[in-house]
mmCIF file of C-alpha atoms in Angstrom:
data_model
loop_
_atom_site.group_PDB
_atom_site.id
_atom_site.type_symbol
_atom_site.label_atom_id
_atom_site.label_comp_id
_atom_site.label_asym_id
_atom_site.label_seq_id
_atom_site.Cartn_x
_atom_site.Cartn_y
_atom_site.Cartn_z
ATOM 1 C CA UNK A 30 15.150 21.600 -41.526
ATOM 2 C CA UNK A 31 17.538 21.584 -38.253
ATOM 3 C CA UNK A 32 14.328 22.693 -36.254
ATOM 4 C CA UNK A 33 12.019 20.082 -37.782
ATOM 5 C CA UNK A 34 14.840 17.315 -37.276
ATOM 6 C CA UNK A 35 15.489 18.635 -33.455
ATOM 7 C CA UNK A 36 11.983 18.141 -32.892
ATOM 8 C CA UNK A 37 11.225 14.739 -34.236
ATOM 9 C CA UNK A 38 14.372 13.588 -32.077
ATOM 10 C CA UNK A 39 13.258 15.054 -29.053
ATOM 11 C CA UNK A 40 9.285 13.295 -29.506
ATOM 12 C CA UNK A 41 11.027 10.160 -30.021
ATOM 13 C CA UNK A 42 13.029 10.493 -26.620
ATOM 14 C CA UNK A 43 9.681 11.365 -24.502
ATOM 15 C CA UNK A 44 7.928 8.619 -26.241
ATOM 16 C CA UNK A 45 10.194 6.550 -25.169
ATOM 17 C CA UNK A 46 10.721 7.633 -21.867
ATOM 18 C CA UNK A 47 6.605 7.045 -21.272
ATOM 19 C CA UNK A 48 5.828 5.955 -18.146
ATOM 20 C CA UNK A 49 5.356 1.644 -17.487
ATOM 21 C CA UNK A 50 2.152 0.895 -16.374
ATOM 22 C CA UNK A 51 1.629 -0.139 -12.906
ATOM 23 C CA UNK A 52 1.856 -3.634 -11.937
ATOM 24 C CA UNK A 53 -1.432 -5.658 -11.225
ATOM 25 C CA UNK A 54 0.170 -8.486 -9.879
ATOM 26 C CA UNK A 55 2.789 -9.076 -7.029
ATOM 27 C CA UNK A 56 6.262 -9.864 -7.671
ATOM 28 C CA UNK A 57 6.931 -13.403 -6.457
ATOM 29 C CA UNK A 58 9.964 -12.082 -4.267
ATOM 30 C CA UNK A 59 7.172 -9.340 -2.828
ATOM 31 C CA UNK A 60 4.775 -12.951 -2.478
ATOM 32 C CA UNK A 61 7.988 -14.674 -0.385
ATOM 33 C CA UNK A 62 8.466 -11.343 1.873
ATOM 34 C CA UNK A 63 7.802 -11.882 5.241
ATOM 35 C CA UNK A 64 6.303 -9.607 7.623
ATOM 36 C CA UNK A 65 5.455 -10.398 11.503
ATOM 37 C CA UNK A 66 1.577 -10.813 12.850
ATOM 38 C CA UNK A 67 0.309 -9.974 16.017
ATOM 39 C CA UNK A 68 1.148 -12.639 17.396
ATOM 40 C CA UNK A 69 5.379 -12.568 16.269
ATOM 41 C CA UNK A 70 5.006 -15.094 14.147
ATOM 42 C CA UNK A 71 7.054 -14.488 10.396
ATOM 43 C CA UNK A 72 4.299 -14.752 7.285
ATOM 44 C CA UNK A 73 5.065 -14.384 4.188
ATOM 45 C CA UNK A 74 2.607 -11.941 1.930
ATOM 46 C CA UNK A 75 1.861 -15.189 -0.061
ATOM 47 C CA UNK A 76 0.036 -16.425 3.075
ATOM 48 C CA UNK A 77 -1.860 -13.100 4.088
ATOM 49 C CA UNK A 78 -2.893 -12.756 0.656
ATOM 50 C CA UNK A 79 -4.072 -16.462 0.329
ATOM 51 C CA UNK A 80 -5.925 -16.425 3.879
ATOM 52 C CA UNK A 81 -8.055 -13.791 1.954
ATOM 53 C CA UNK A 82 -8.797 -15.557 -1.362
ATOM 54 C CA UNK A 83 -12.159 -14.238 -2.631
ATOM 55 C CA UNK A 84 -12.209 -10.709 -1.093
ATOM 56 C CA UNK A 85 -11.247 -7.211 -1.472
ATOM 57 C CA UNK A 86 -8.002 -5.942 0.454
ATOM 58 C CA UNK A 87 -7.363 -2.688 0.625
ATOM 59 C CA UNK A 88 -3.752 -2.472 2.402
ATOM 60 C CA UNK A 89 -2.202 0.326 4.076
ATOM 61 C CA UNK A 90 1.501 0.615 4.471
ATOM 62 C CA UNK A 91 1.783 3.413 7.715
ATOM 63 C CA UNK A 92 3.650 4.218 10.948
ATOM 64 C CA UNK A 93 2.682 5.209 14.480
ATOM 65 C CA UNK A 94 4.756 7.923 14.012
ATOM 66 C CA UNK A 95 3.905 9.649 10.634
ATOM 67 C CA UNK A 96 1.807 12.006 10.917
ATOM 68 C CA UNK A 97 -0.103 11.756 7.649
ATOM 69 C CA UNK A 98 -0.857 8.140 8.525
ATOM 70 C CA UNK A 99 -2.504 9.103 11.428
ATOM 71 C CA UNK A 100 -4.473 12.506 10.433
ATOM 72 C CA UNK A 101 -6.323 9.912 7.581
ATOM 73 C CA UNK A 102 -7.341 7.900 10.329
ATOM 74 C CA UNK A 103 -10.834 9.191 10.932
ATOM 75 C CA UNK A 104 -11.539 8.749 7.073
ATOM 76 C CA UNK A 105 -10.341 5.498 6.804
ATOM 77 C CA UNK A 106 -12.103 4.504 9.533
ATOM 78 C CA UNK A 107 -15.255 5.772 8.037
ATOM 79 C CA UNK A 108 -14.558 4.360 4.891
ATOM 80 C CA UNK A 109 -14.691 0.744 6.954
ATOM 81 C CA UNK A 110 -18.199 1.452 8.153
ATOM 82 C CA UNK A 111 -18.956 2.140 4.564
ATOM 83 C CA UNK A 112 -16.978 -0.941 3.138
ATOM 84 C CA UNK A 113 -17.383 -3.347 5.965
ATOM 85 C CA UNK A 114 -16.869 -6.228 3.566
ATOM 86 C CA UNK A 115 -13.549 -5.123 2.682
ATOM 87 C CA UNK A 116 -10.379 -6.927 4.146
ATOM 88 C CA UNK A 117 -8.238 -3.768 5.715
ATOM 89 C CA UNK A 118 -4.339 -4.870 6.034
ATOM 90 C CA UNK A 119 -2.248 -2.496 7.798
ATOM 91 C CA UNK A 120 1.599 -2.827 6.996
ATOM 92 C CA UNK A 121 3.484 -1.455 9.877
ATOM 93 C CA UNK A 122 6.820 0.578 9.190
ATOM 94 C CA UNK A 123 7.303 1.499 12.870
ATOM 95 C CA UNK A 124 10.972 1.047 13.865
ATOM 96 C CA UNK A 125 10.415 -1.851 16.517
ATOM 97 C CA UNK A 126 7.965 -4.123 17.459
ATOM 98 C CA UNK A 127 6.935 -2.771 20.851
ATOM 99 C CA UNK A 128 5.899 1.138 19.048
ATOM 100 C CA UNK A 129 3.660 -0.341 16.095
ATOM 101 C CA UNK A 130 1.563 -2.541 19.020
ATOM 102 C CA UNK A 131 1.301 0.578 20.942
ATOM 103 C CA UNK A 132 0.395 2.520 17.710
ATOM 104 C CA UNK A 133 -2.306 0.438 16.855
ATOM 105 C CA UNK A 134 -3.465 0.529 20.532
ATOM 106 C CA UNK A 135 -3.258 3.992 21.246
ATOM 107 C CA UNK A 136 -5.314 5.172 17.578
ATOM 108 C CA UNK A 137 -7.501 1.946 17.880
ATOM 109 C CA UNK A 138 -7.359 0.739 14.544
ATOM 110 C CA UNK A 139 -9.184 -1.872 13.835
ATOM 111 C CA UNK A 140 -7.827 -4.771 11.179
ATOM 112 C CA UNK A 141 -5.460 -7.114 10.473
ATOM 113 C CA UNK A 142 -1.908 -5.848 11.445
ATOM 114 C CA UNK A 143 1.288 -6.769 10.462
ATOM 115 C CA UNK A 144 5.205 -5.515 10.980
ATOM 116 C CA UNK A 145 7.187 -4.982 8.193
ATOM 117 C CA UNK A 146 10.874 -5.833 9.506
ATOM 118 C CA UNK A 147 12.867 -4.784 6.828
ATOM 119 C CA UNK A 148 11.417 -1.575 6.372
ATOM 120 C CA UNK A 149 11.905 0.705 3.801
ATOM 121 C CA UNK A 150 14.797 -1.312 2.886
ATOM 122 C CA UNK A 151 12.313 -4.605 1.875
ATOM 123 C CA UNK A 152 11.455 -6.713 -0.869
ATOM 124 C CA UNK A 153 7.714 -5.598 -0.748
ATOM 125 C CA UNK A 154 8.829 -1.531 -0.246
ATOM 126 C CA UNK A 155 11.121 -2.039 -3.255
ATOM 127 C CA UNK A 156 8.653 -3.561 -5.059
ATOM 128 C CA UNK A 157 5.866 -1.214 -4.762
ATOM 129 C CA UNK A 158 8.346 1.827 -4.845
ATOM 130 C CA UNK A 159 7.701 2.972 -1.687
ATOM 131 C CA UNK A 160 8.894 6.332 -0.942
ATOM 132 C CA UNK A 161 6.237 8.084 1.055
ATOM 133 C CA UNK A 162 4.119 6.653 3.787
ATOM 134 C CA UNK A 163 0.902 6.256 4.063
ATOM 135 C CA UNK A 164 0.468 3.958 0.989
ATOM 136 C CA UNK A 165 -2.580 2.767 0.214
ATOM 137 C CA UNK A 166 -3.516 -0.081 -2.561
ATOM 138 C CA UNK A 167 -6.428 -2.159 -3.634
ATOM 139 C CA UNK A 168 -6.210 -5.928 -4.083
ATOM 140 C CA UNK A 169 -9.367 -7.133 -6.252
ATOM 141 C CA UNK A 170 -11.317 -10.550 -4.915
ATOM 142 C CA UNK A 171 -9.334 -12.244 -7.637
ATOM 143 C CA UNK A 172 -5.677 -11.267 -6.135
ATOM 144 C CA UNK A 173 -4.944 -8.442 -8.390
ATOM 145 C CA UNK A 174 -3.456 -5.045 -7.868
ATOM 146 C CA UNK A 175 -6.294 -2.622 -9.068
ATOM 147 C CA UNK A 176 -4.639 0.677 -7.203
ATOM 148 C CA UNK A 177 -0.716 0.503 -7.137
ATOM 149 C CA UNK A 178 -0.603 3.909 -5.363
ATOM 150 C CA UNK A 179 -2.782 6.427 -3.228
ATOM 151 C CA UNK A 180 -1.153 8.421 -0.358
ATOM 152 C CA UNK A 181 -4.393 9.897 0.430
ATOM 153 C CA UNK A 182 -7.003 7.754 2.022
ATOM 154 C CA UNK A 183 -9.280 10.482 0.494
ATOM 155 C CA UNK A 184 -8.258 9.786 -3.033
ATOM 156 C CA UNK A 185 -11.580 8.966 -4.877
ATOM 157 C CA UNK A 186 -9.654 6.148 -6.633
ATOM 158 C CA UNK A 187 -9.663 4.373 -3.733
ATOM 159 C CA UNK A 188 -13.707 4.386 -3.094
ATOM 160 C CA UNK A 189 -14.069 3.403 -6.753
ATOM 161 C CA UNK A 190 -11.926 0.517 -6.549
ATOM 162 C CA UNK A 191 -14.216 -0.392 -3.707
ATOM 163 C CA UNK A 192 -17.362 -0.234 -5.137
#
């Protein structure tokens, strides 16, 4: 009885313990975040987001320094021959302003780029639970979040939330 009792406690616990699901829609303090374009101007995500209305984003939180971020860059820039309809965001989280510009330069990535100024340490990071770099996530032509999380650009999720 002690062992059927143990065991109905502890399926109860990891039941409730299940995982949430991930989110398919920003947090309005992730929205109000602001990052910095090209040009230094402060944006908030609201606005990136919004100047995209209708299309497919797939973002891309990386550094010019990780080395992940940059050994993916061949495939992800094959994957934007492939999907050259797709919006490509790239979320800098370079340490100053001056190594992301020459980061971008230097591996000549081609999209719209943006600075993330506070960093790991952000609204937007906490938000998406960043904790390993590079992220990638799909935003739908509708505005919603249909990949949370890929650190591969290879992941096959990421194609299918293309197609």
């Amino acid at each position: 009885m002690k062992k059927i009792l143990t065991i109905c406690c502890l399926s109860i616990f990891f039941l409730s313990c299940e995982a949430q699901p991930d989110p398919t829609s920003f947090s309005t303090d992730a929205l109000n975040d602001t990052f910095v374009n090209s040009e230094g101007e402060s944006v908030t995500l609201q606005s990136i987001l919004d100047s995209h209305k209708g299309k497919t984003i797939l973002i891309d939180v990386w550094a010019s320094w990780c080395r992940d971020c940059i050994v993916g860059l061949p495939n992800l820039k094959k994957l934007q021959e492939e999907h050259a309809e797709v919006v490509y965001l790239f979320l800098s989280m370079d340490k100053t302003q001056k190594s992301w510009k020459a980061g971008i330069k230097k591996y000549e990535i081609e999209g719209e780029h943006y600075f993330m100024p506070s960093g790991w340490d952000g609204v937007f990071s906490d938000f998406i639970d960043l904790d390993w770099i590079p992220r990638y996530m799909i935003v739908d032509k509708d505005g919603k979040i249909k990949l949370f999380r890929a650190v591969k650009i290879s992941d096959p999720k990421i194609k299918e939330h293309l197609k």
